[in-house]
GROMACS .gro file of C-alpha atoms in nm:
model
  439
    1MET     CA    1   1.349  -1.819  -0.632
    2ARG     CA    2   1.513  -1.390  -0.665
    3LEU     CA    3   1.407  -1.210  -0.930
    4PRO     CA    4   1.673  -1.071  -1.019
    5LYS     CA    5   1.667  -0.654  -0.903
    6VAL     CA    6   1.756  -0.366  -1.169
    7LEU     CA    7   1.825   0.038  -1.006
    8ILE     CA    8   1.781   0.344  -1.178
    9LEU     CA    9   2.005   0.575  -0.986
   10GLY     CA   10   2.166   0.882  -1.107
   11ARG     CA   11   2.170   1.278  -0.992
   12ALA     CA   12   1.829   1.452  -0.890
   13ASN     CA   13   1.595   1.539  -1.221
   14VAL     CA   14   1.707   1.377  -1.531
   15GLY     CA   15   1.465   1.123  -1.529
   16LYS     CA   16   1.535   0.854  -1.384
   17SER     CA   17   1.070   0.811  -1.172
   18THR     CA   18   0.911   0.898  -1.521
   19LEU     CA   19   1.130   0.625  -1.646
   20PHE     CA   20   1.016   0.423  -1.337
   21ASN     CA   21   0.679   0.452  -1.516
   22ARG     CA   22   0.740   0.395  -1.855
   23LEU     CA   23   0.886   0.088  -1.755
   24SER     CA   24   0.650  -0.033  -1.444
   25SER     CA   25   0.334   0.147  -1.706
   26THR     CA   26   0.227   0.237  -1.375
   27ARG     CA   27   0.232   0.575  -1.223
   28GLN     CA   28   0.408   0.494  -0.872
   29ALA     CA   29   0.670   0.756  -0.874
   30LEU     CA   30   0.586   1.115  -0.838
   31VAL     CA   31   0.725   1.317  -1.074
   32SER     CA   32   0.762   1.730  -1.062
   33PRO     CA   33   1.110   1.923  -1.178
   34ARG     CA   34   1.166   2.062  -0.805
   35SER     CA   35   1.458   1.815  -0.620
   36GLY     CA   36   1.422   1.581  -0.422
   37THR     CA   37   1.055   1.450  -0.426
   38THR     CA   38   1.156   1.095  -0.465
   39ARG     CA   39   1.338   1.018  -0.173
   40ASP     CA   40   1.339   0.615  -0.040
   41ARG     CA   41   1.360   0.310  -0.309
   42LYS     CA   42   1.077   0.215  -0.503
   43GLU     CA   43   1.006  -0.172  -0.609
   44THR     CA   44   0.788  -0.278  -0.885
   45VAL     CA   45   0.764  -0.617  -1.084
   46VAL     CA   46   0.839  -0.550  -1.461
   47THR     CA   47   0.774  -0.834  -1.700
   48TRP     CA   48   0.831  -0.830  -2.055
   49SER     CA   49   0.923  -1.074  -2.356
   50GLY     CA   50   0.823  -1.322  -2.063
   51LYS     CA   51   1.073  -1.229  -1.811
   52GLU     CA   52   1.062  -1.016  -1.525
   53VAL     CA   53   1.308  -0.843  -1.317
   54ILE     CA   54   1.210  -0.613  -1.003
   55LEU     CA   55   1.250  -0.236  -1.052
   56VAL     CA   56   1.423  -0.014  -0.804
   57ASP     CA   57   1.331   0.312  -0.855
   58SER     CA   58   1.570   0.607  -0.612
   59GLY     CA   59   1.652   0.908  -0.515
   60GLY     CA   60   1.840   1.202  -0.686
   61LEU     CA   61   2.244   1.115  -0.524
   62ASP     CA   62   2.465   1.365  -0.449
   63VAL     CA   63   2.808   1.165  -0.289
   64ASN     CA   64   2.939   1.488  -0.160
   65THR     CA   65   2.628   1.641  -0.102
   66GLN     CA   66   2.572   1.803   0.355
   67ASP     CA   67   2.235   1.821   0.347
   68PRO     CA   68   2.037   1.558   0.631
   69ILE     CA   69   1.737   1.458   0.413
   70GLU     CA   70   2.002   1.435   0.115
   71ARG     CA   71   2.208   1.235   0.250
   72GLU     CA   72   1.986   0.989   0.313
   73ILE     CA   73   1.821   1.007  -0.022
   74ALA     CA   74   2.203   0.907  -0.104
   75LYS     CA   75   2.191   0.665   0.193
   76GLN     CA   76   1.880   0.463  -0.016
   77ALA     CA   77   2.034   0.468  -0.365
   78ILE     CA   78   2.346   0.315  -0.217
   79LYS     CA   79   2.286   0.057   0.010
   80GLY     CA   80   2.020  -0.059  -0.280
   81LEU     CA   81   2.349   0.012  -0.561
   82SER     CA   82   2.467  -0.322  -0.334
   83GLU     CA   83   2.176  -0.491  -0.384
   84SER     CA   84   2.150  -0.470  -0.732
   85ASP     CA   85   2.213  -0.755  -1.025
   86LEU     CA   86   2.194  -0.467  -1.299
   87ILE     CA   87   2.249  -0.055  -1.225
   88LEU     CA   88   2.113   0.249  -1.515
   89PHE     CA   89   2.274   0.529  -1.476
   90VAL     CA   90   2.005   0.797  -1.600
   91VAL     CA   91   2.184   1.077  -1.746
   92ASP     CA   92   1.982   1.383  -1.946
   93THR     CA   93   2.159   1.429  -2.261
   94LYS     CA   94   1.963   1.751  -2.320
   95VAL     CA   95   2.220   1.895  -2.089
   96GLY     CA   96   2.512   1.676  -2.111
   97ILE     CA   97   2.751   1.566  -1.934
   98THR     CA   98   2.740   1.789  -1.510
   99PRO     CA   99   3.003   1.765  -1.232
  100GLN     CA  100   2.798   1.525  -1.087
  101ASP     CA  101   2.762   1.284  -1.358
  102SER     CA  102   3.134   1.229  -1.360
  103GLU     CA  103   3.125   1.204  -1.019
  104ILE     CA  104   2.898   0.953  -0.996
  105ALA     CA  105   3.108   0.768  -1.265
  106THR     CA  106   3.349   0.792  -1.118
  107TRP     CA  107   3.244   0.603  -0.782
  108LEU     CA  108   3.020   0.359  -1.004
  109ARG     CA  109   3.329   0.206  -1.151
  110LYS     CA  110   3.536   0.191  -0.888
  111GLN     CA  111   3.238  -0.034  -0.749
  112LYS     CA  112   3.266  -0.248  -1.095
  113GLY     CA  113   2.914  -0.333  -1.122
  114ASN     CA  114   2.681  -0.457  -1.385
  115ILE     CA  115   2.581  -0.100  -1.523
  116LEU     CA  116   2.393   0.074  -1.872
  117VAL     CA  117   2.425   0.470  -1.883
  118VAL     CA  118   2.098   0.473  -2.024
  119ALA     CA  119   2.069   0.875  -2.177
  120ASN     CA  120   1.757   1.051  -2.148
  121LYS     CA  121   1.575   1.299  -2.248
  122ALA     CA  122   1.638   1.163  -2.684
  123ASP     CA  123   1.359   1.209  -2.784
  124SER     CA  124   1.495   1.325  -3.127
  125VAL     CA  125   1.757   1.233  -3.326
  126LYS     CA  126   1.938   1.463  -3.318
  127TRP     CA  127   1.935   1.398  -2.948
  128ARG     CA  128   1.923   1.063  -2.968
  129LEU     CA  129   2.310   1.140  -3.171
  130ALA     CA  130   2.389   1.384  -2.888
  131SER     CA  131   2.397   1.134  -2.610
  132ALA     CA  132   2.720   0.963  -2.718
  133GLU     CA  133   2.893   1.254  -2.613
  134PHE     CA  134   2.829   1.026  -2.247
  135GLN     CA  135   3.119   0.718  -2.350
  136ARG     CA  136   3.353   0.896  -2.166
  137LEU     CA  137   3.238   0.825  -1.929
  138GLY     CA  138   3.401   0.533  -1.896
  139LEU     CA  139   3.086   0.345  -1.860
  140GLY     CA  140   3.025   0.180  -2.213
  141ASP     CA  141   2.821   0.273  -2.452
  142PRO     CA  142   2.504   0.527  -2.341
  143LEU     CA  143   2.154   0.394  -2.501
  144PRO     CA  144   1.885   0.648  -2.584
  145VAL     CA  145   1.601   0.705  -2.496
  146SER     CA  146   1.298   0.921  -2.459
  147ALA     CA  147   1.096   0.840  -2.057
  148ALA     CA  148   0.819   1.059  -2.156
  149ASN     CA  149   0.751   0.933  -2.530
  150GLY     CA  150   0.870   0.649  -2.481
  151SER     CA  151   1.076   0.625  -2.761
  152GLY     CA  152   1.395   0.379  -2.694
  153THR     CA  153   1.179   0.222  -2.380
  154GLY     CA  154   1.150  -0.143  -2.567
  155ASP     CA  155   1.533  -0.155  -2.652
  156LEU     CA  156   1.533  -0.096  -2.310
  157LEU     CA  157   1.410  -0.321  -2.147
  158ASP     CA  158   1.523  -0.624  -2.470
  159GLU     CA  159   1.878  -0.491  -2.317
  160VAL     CA  160   1.751  -0.531  -1.900
  161MET     CA  161   1.637  -0.845  -1.940
  162LYS     CA  162   1.991  -0.934  -2.085
  163ARG     CA  163   2.234  -0.827  -1.826
  164ALA     CA  164   2.037  -0.859  -1.588
  165LYS     CA  165   1.923  -1.235  -1.665
  166GLY     CA  166   1.589  -1.177  -1.555
  167SER     CA  167   1.302  -1.507  -1.516
  168HIS     CA  168   1.085  -1.670  -1.641
  169VAL     CA  169   0.739  -1.593  -1.536
  170GLN     CA  170   0.592  -1.771  -1.224
  171GLU     CA  171   0.251  -1.743  -1.117
  172VAL     CA  172   0.294  -1.555  -0.709
  173SER     CA  173   0.099  -1.483  -0.406
  174THR     CA  174   0.140  -1.154  -0.272
  175ILE     CA  175  -0.029  -0.949  -0.012
  176LYS     CA  176  -0.130  -0.610  -0.102
  177VAL     CA  177  -0.105  -0.430   0.261
  178ALA     CA  178  -0.135  -0.016   0.234
  179LEU     CA  179  -0.046   0.143   0.547
  180ILE     CA  180  -0.265   0.489   0.642
  181GLY     CA  181  -0.255   0.710   0.901
  182LYS     CA  182  -0.204   1.008   0.945
  183PRO     CA  183   0.123   1.271   0.879
  184ASN     CA  184   0.429   1.089   1.186
  185VAL     CA  185   0.256   0.805   1.292
  186GLY     CA  186   0.606   0.604   1.250
  187LYS     CA  187   0.477   0.391   0.887
  188SER     CA  188   0.802   0.477   0.757
  189SER     CA  189   0.912   0.335   1.079
  190LEU     CA  190   0.679  -0.027   1.150
  191ILE     CA  191   0.800  -0.081   0.715
  192ASN     CA  192   1.245  -0.059   0.833
  193SER     CA  193   1.091  -0.276   1.114
  194LEU     CA  194   0.914  -0.541   0.945
  195VAL     CA  195   1.134  -0.576   0.672
  196ASN     CA  196   1.473  -0.530   0.988
  197ASP     CA  197   1.619  -0.322   0.717
  198GLU     CA  198   1.600   0.112   0.630
  199ARG     CA  199   1.466   0.108   0.331
  200VAL     CA  200   1.228   0.361   0.401
  201ILE     CA  201   1.329   0.720   0.473
  202VAL     CA  202   1.228   0.790   0.856
  203SER     CA  203   1.211   1.164   0.940
  204PRO     CA  204   1.046   1.329   1.253
  205GLU     CA  205   0.938   1.602   0.978
  206ALA     CA  206   0.524   1.579   0.912
  207HIS     CA  207   0.516   1.454   0.536
  208THR     CA  208   0.874   1.289   0.485
  209THR     CA  209   0.719   1.037   0.291
  210ARG     CA  210   0.674   1.215   0.022
  211ASP     CA  211   0.466   0.908  -0.198
  212SER     CA  212   0.360   0.591  -0.203
  213HIS     CA  213   0.613   0.290  -0.312
  214ASP     CA  214   0.645  -0.103  -0.244
  215VAL     CA  215   0.835  -0.306   0.012
  216GLU     CA  216   0.757  -0.662  -0.012
  217MET     CA  217   0.841  -0.917   0.247
  218ARG     CA  218   0.749  -1.327   0.328
  219TYR     CA  219   0.604  -1.414   0.665
  220HIS     CA  220   0.508  -1.813   0.730
  221ASP     CA  221   0.579  -1.943   0.348
  222GLN     CA  222   0.354  -1.631   0.169
  223SER     CA  223   0.443  -1.347  -0.002
  224PHE     CA  224   0.375  -1.023   0.181
  225THR     CA  225   0.339  -0.612  -0.029
  226PHE     CA  226   0.328  -0.305   0.195
  227ILE     CA  227   0.258  -0.016   0.005
  228ASP     CA  228   0.381   0.273   0.233
  229THR     CA  229   0.186   0.572   0.185
  230ALA     CA  230   0.232   1.007   0.249
  231GLY     CA  231  -0.009   1.111   0.571
  232ILE     CA  232  -0.336   1.216   0.457
  233SER     CA  233  -0.466   1.532   0.704
  234ARG     CA  234  -0.759   1.657   0.708
  235GLU     CA  235  -0.680   1.973   0.514
  236LYS     CA  236  -0.733   2.026   0.120
  237PHE     CA  237  -0.370   2.177   0.117
  238ARG     CA  238  -0.472   2.385  -0.226
  239HIS     CA  239  -0.127   2.591  -0.208
  240ASP     CA  240   0.107   2.208  -0.137
  241GLU     CA  241   0.105   2.019  -0.539
  242PHE     CA  242   0.250   1.777  -0.340
  243LYS     CA  243   0.037   1.665  -0.029
  244ASN     CA  244  -0.275   1.684  -0.314
  245ILE     CA  245  -0.123   1.415  -0.498
  246SER     CA  246   0.061   1.212  -0.200
  247MET     CA  247  -0.420   1.200  -0.028
  248ASN     CA  248  -0.470   1.100  -0.445
  249GLN     CA  249  -0.148   0.858  -0.369
  250ALA     CA  250  -0.294   0.706  -0.050
  251ARG     CA  251  -0.662   0.661  -0.169
  252ALA     CA  252  -0.547   0.494  -0.475
  253SER     CA  253  -0.297   0.251  -0.235
  254ILE     CA  254  -0.622   0.177   0.017
  255GLU     CA  255  -0.847   0.075  -0.362
  256ARG     CA  256  -0.569  -0.120  -0.454
  257ALA     CA  257  -0.497  -0.288  -0.111
  258ASP     CA  258  -0.618  -0.692  -0.063
  259VAL     CA  259  -0.594  -0.533   0.384
  260VAL     CA  260  -0.515  -0.178   0.490
  261VAL     CA  261  -0.335  -0.180   0.877
  262PHE     CA  262  -0.459   0.193   1.010
  263MET     CA  263  -0.254   0.325   1.209
  264THR     CA  264  -0.283   0.615   1.490
  265GLU     CA  265  -0.066   0.620   1.804
  266ALA     CA  266  -0.179   0.486   2.104
  267ASN     CA  267   0.042   0.858   2.333
  268GLU     CA  268  -0.224   1.033   2.202
  269PRO     CA  269  -0.626   1.159   2.187
  270LEU     CA  270  -0.774   1.023   1.895
  271ASN     CA  271  -0.873   1.324   1.680
  272PHE     CA  272  -1.077   1.442   1.403
  273GLN     CA  273  -0.864   1.291   1.114
  274ASP     CA  274  -0.813   1.006   1.273
  275LYS     CA  275  -1.160   0.961   1.260
  276HIS     CA  276  -1.222   1.148   0.841
  277LEU     CA  277  -0.967   0.871   0.797
  278GLY     CA  278  -1.120   0.564   0.973
  279ASP     CA  279  -1.509   0.697   0.694
  280ILE     CA  280  -1.211   0.722   0.413
  281ILE     CA  281  -1.101   0.336   0.451
  282VAL     CA  282  -1.441   0.244   0.528
  283ALA     CA  283  -1.654   0.352   0.208
  284THR     CA  284  -1.353   0.202   0.043
  285GLY     CA  285  -1.515  -0.187   0.099
  286ALA     CA  286  -1.138  -0.237   0.252
  287SER     CA  287  -1.090  -0.493   0.525
  288VAL     CA  288  -0.834  -0.323   0.864
  289VAL     CA  289  -0.657  -0.401   1.146
  290LEU     CA  290  -0.638  -0.057   1.393
  291VAL     CA  291  -0.332  -0.031   1.530
  292GLY     CA  292  -0.240   0.179   1.802
  293ASN     CA  293   0.108   0.259   1.747
  294LYS     CA  294   0.410   0.441   1.972
  295TRP     CA  295   0.275   0.224   2.201
  296ASP     CA  296   0.616   0.245   2.473
  297LEU     CA  297   0.498   0.625   2.488
  298VAL     CA  298   0.220   0.520   2.676
  299GLU     CA  299   0.300   0.658   3.027
  300SER     CA  300   0.055   0.369   3.206
  301LYS     CA  301   0.059  -0.026   3.106
  302ASP     CA  302  -0.077  -0.194   3.297
  303THR     CA  303  -0.371  -0.401   3.299
  304MET     CA  304  -0.669  -0.165   3.414
  305ALA     CA  305  -0.544   0.125   3.188
  306ASN     CA  306  -0.473  -0.115   2.879
  307LYS     CA  307  -0.860  -0.202   2.925
  308LYS     CA  308  -0.924   0.146   2.870
  309LEU     CA  309  -0.779   0.220   2.605
  310THR     CA  310  -0.856  -0.022   2.429
  311ASP     CA  311  -1.276   0.084   2.519
  312ALA     CA  312  -1.177   0.458   2.399
  313TYR     CA  313  -1.049   0.277   2.067
  314ARG     CA  314  -1.285   0.050   2.026
  315HIS     CA  315  -1.640   0.365   2.151
  316PHE     CA  316  -1.453   0.600   1.894
  317PHE     CA  317  -1.435   0.387   1.624
  318LEU     CA  318  -1.760   0.171   1.638
  319TRP     CA  319  -1.819   0.133   1.248
  320LEU     CA  320  -1.496  -0.069   1.239
  321HIS     CA  321  -1.589  -0.271   1.515
  322TRP     CA  322  -1.549  -0.602   1.329
  323ALA     CA  323  -1.134  -0.504   1.306
  324PRO     CA  324  -0.902  -0.696   1.489
  325LEU     CA  325  -0.727  -0.399   1.738
  326VAL     CA  326  -0.302  -0.446   1.819
  327PHE     CA  327  -0.146  -0.151   1.996
  328MET     CA  328   0.268  -0.194   1.955
  329SER     CA  329   0.572  -0.025   1.881
  330ALA     CA  330   0.727  -0.024   1.627
  331LYS     CA  331   1.009   0.161   1.670
  332GLN     CA  332   1.138  -0.129   1.923
  333LYS     CA  333   0.976  -0.400   1.744
  334THR     CA  334   0.725  -0.495   1.958
  335LYS     CA  335   0.401  -0.727   1.827
  336ARG     CA  336   0.509  -0.763   1.571
  337ARG     CA  337   0.436  -1.127   1.427
  338GLN     CA  338   0.092  -1.075   1.597
  339LEU     CA  339  -0.018  -0.788   1.382
  340LEU     CA  340   0.112  -0.975   1.096
  341ASP     CA  341  -0.088  -1.256   1.191
  342HIS     CA  342  -0.408  -1.068   1.204
  343ILE     CA  343  -0.252  -0.996   0.827
  344LEU     CA  344  -0.285  -1.365   0.748
  345GLN     CA  345  -0.597  -1.409   0.954
  346VAL     CA  346  -0.841  -1.071   0.782
  347TYR     CA  347  -0.727  -1.131   0.424
  348GLN     CA  348  -0.834  -1.488   0.487
  349GLU     CA  349  -1.155  -1.401   0.612
  350ARG     CA  350  -1.194  -1.186   0.309
  351SER     CA  351  -1.241  -1.465   0.075
  352ARG     CA  352  -1.461  -1.680   0.332
  353GLN     CA  353  -1.753  -1.798   0.185
  354ILE     CA  354  -2.031  -1.971   0.354
  355ASP     CA  355  -2.205  -2.243   0.070
  356ASP     CA  356  -2.566  -2.278   0.015
  357ASN     CA  357  -2.689  -2.473   0.268
  358ALA     CA  358  -2.514  -2.337   0.553
  359CYS     CA  359  -2.653  -2.025   0.451
  360ASP     CA  360  -2.993  -2.257   0.539
  361LYS     CA  361  -2.953  -2.369   0.799
  362PHE     CA  362  -2.752  -1.909   0.937
  363LEU     CA  363  -3.120  -1.866   0.827
  364LYS     CA  364  -3.374  -2.092   1.018
  365TYR     CA  365  -3.167  -2.068   1.387
  366MET     CA  366  -3.160  -1.558   1.290
  367LEU     CA  367  -3.569  -1.592   1.211
  368THR     CA  368  -3.633  -1.822   1.491
  369ASN     CA  369  -3.437  -1.616   1.764
  370HIS     CA  370  -3.589  -1.332   1.559
  371GLY     CA  371  -3.825  -1.276   1.337
  372PRO     CA  372  -3.749  -1.038   1.011
  373SER     CA  373  -3.875  -0.633   1.131
  374LYS     CA  374  -4.108  -0.413   0.788
  375GLY     CA  375  -3.960  -0.069   0.720
  376SER     CA  376  -4.183   0.163   0.536
  377GLY     CA  377  -4.569   0.020   0.506
  378THR     CA  378  -4.779  -0.229   0.660
  379ARG     CA  379  -4.722  -0.515   0.473
  380HIS     CA  380  -4.485  -0.767   0.704
  381PRO     CA  381  -4.168  -0.862   0.545
  382TYR     CA  382  -4.103  -1.257   0.416
  383ILE     CA  383  -3.742  -1.361   0.369
  384TYR     CA  384  -3.736  -1.640   0.106
  385HIS     CA  385  -3.386  -1.691   0.123
  386PHE     CA  386  -3.039  -1.538   0.201
  387ARG     CA  387  -2.767  -1.691   0.012
  388GLN     CA  388  -2.375  -1.498   0.023
  389MET     CA  389  -2.309  -1.357  -0.360
  390GLY     CA  390  -1.906  -1.309  -0.359
  391VAL     CA  391  -1.626  -1.252  -0.111
  392ASN     CA  392  -1.328  -0.971  -0.151
  393PRO     CA  393  -1.538  -0.837   0.058
  394PRO     CA  394  -1.797  -1.141   0.165
  395THR     CA  395  -2.131  -1.051  -0.053
  396PHE     CA  396  -2.494  -1.174   0.057
  397GLU     CA  397  -2.847  -1.105  -0.053
  398VAL     CA  398  -3.137  -1.130   0.137
  399LYS     CA  399  -3.489  -1.210  -0.057
  400ILE     CA  400  -3.764  -1.106   0.094
  401LYS     CA  401  -4.151  -1.087  -0.059
  402TYR     CA  402  -4.306  -0.808  -0.287
  403LYS     CA  403  -4.379  -0.486  -0.195
  404THR     CA  404  -4.288  -0.555   0.222
  405ASP     CA  405  -3.939  -0.378   0.312
  406LEU     CA  406  -3.660  -0.543   0.576
  407HIS     CA  407  -3.614  -0.203   0.877
  408SER     CA  408  -3.191  -0.144   0.858
  409SER     CA  409  -3.151  -0.317   1.259
  410TYR     CA  410  -3.224  -0.644   1.069
  411LEU     CA  411  -2.934  -0.618   0.862
  412LYS     CA  412  -2.741  -0.477   1.137
  413TYR     CA  413  -2.908  -0.797   1.384
  414LEU     CA  414  -2.807  -1.053   1.037
  415GLU     CA  415  -2.436  -0.932   1.043
  416LYS     CA  416  -2.369  -0.934   1.364
  417GLY     CA  417  -2.526  -1.324   1.397
  418LEU     CA  418  -2.288  -1.409   1.060
  419ARG     CA  419  -1.930  -1.251   1.228
  420GLU     CA  420  -2.046  -1.509   1.570
  421LYS     CA  421  -2.098  -1.773   1.350
  422PHE     CA  422  -1.838  -1.761   1.114
  423GLY     CA  423  -1.568  -1.524   1.188
  424PHE     CA  424  -1.524  -1.273   0.943
  425THR     CA  425  -1.313  -1.038   1.132
  426GLY     CA  426  -1.129  -0.713   1.016
  427THR     CA  427  -1.325  -0.717   0.675
  428PRO     CA  428  -1.644  -0.516   0.614
  429ILE     CA  429  -2.018  -0.763   0.520
  430LYS     CA  430  -2.256  -0.648   0.197
  431ILE     CA  431  -2.586  -0.713   0.259
  432TYR     CA  432  -2.820  -0.657   0.021
  433VAL     CA  433  -3.220  -0.629   0.005
  434SER     CA  434  -3.353  -0.761  -0.390
  435LYS     CA  435  -3.794  -0.905  -0.419
  436ILE     CA  436  -3.948  -1.169  -0.557
  437THR     CA  437  -4.192  -0.974  -0.771
  438ASN     CA  438  -4.422  -1.318  -0.858
  439ALA     CA  439  -4.468  -1.426  -0.462
   0.00000   0.00000   0.00000
């Protein structure tokens, strides 16, 4: 069932992103007094009183702007309007009606949509009374709220569920996919390519995407939530507040994702930033699909050149040897199905469970081919059993004799055997060693 969509719309700096965060109980949207912080539509599911809607944040709307980026922001907001079941037109109570508010209201009246005026920053009785001024916009009675402290937001959610005809809550399984890569690698282009829609702003200017936001799609009856993130750079960005926040959000996106799509540029040499990002991804224990984007810009595409590039990637990302590798062009929309198939496979492999009987047979086979190597000390280790203890990621336990140590190379030997026997494509494997004290 399609969930109703509710679009938050208004001029810049009226508190739209603060309201989005408050209603969704998240911190997905960046909040700043600087105009233009929010550039793209962000979506999240909001549940209230047993019902749910999709809440959509948008950038500040200026219907008469000539600035290229601001025009793209307006284009995103206008596109969101046509897809929405309810519009929350947010205004600033403390500023009052501005010429921009009047222009937007005139434009909205022509749309003849389902519109609710939300008078934000009404954080006291004085300002709640002052919010009545916005009746002059001709869009009905305003509803006073304070996104900053939450005052009136419960009443707002009641009205949202009523007007948007919120759907009763259903259990929906979705694969959360984080797109990670250095700035201008093509993450936003890939999002647009996958959903066949201009959902996020694409620009050759680095750091056009400033914050993480989610985009929903379906493939083979499976729901996907793609988390587009700002590009992560090796620099610490000490003098740029936005880039510091974007870095933290990108890291958080990795940690909440089921699968990470690690994007690089196939037409450019891999560099320190790519390695640094790979280290961050591995440290989180994420499952990974490695993408070489901008394949359309690679000069030589014959079999030999393809093999050479594949070998170069595998050598550079030795610690991601288990990750599927896809060379594609987000711009030309090539290899999209192959990428989605890999994401599905990796997601399934991350939850693969090996029963105790299969683990016993596996251990016996591995011991027959190569006995356990000792680590520190002189006593030779004896393995009592090998068991899978969990998934997400797959986690195993090796139990050995007390006062003995197992060499780290033997754990790598066991991991290699697990991948050859059972798969675990695209996901890290964790193997822990424990000791039987009474042996």
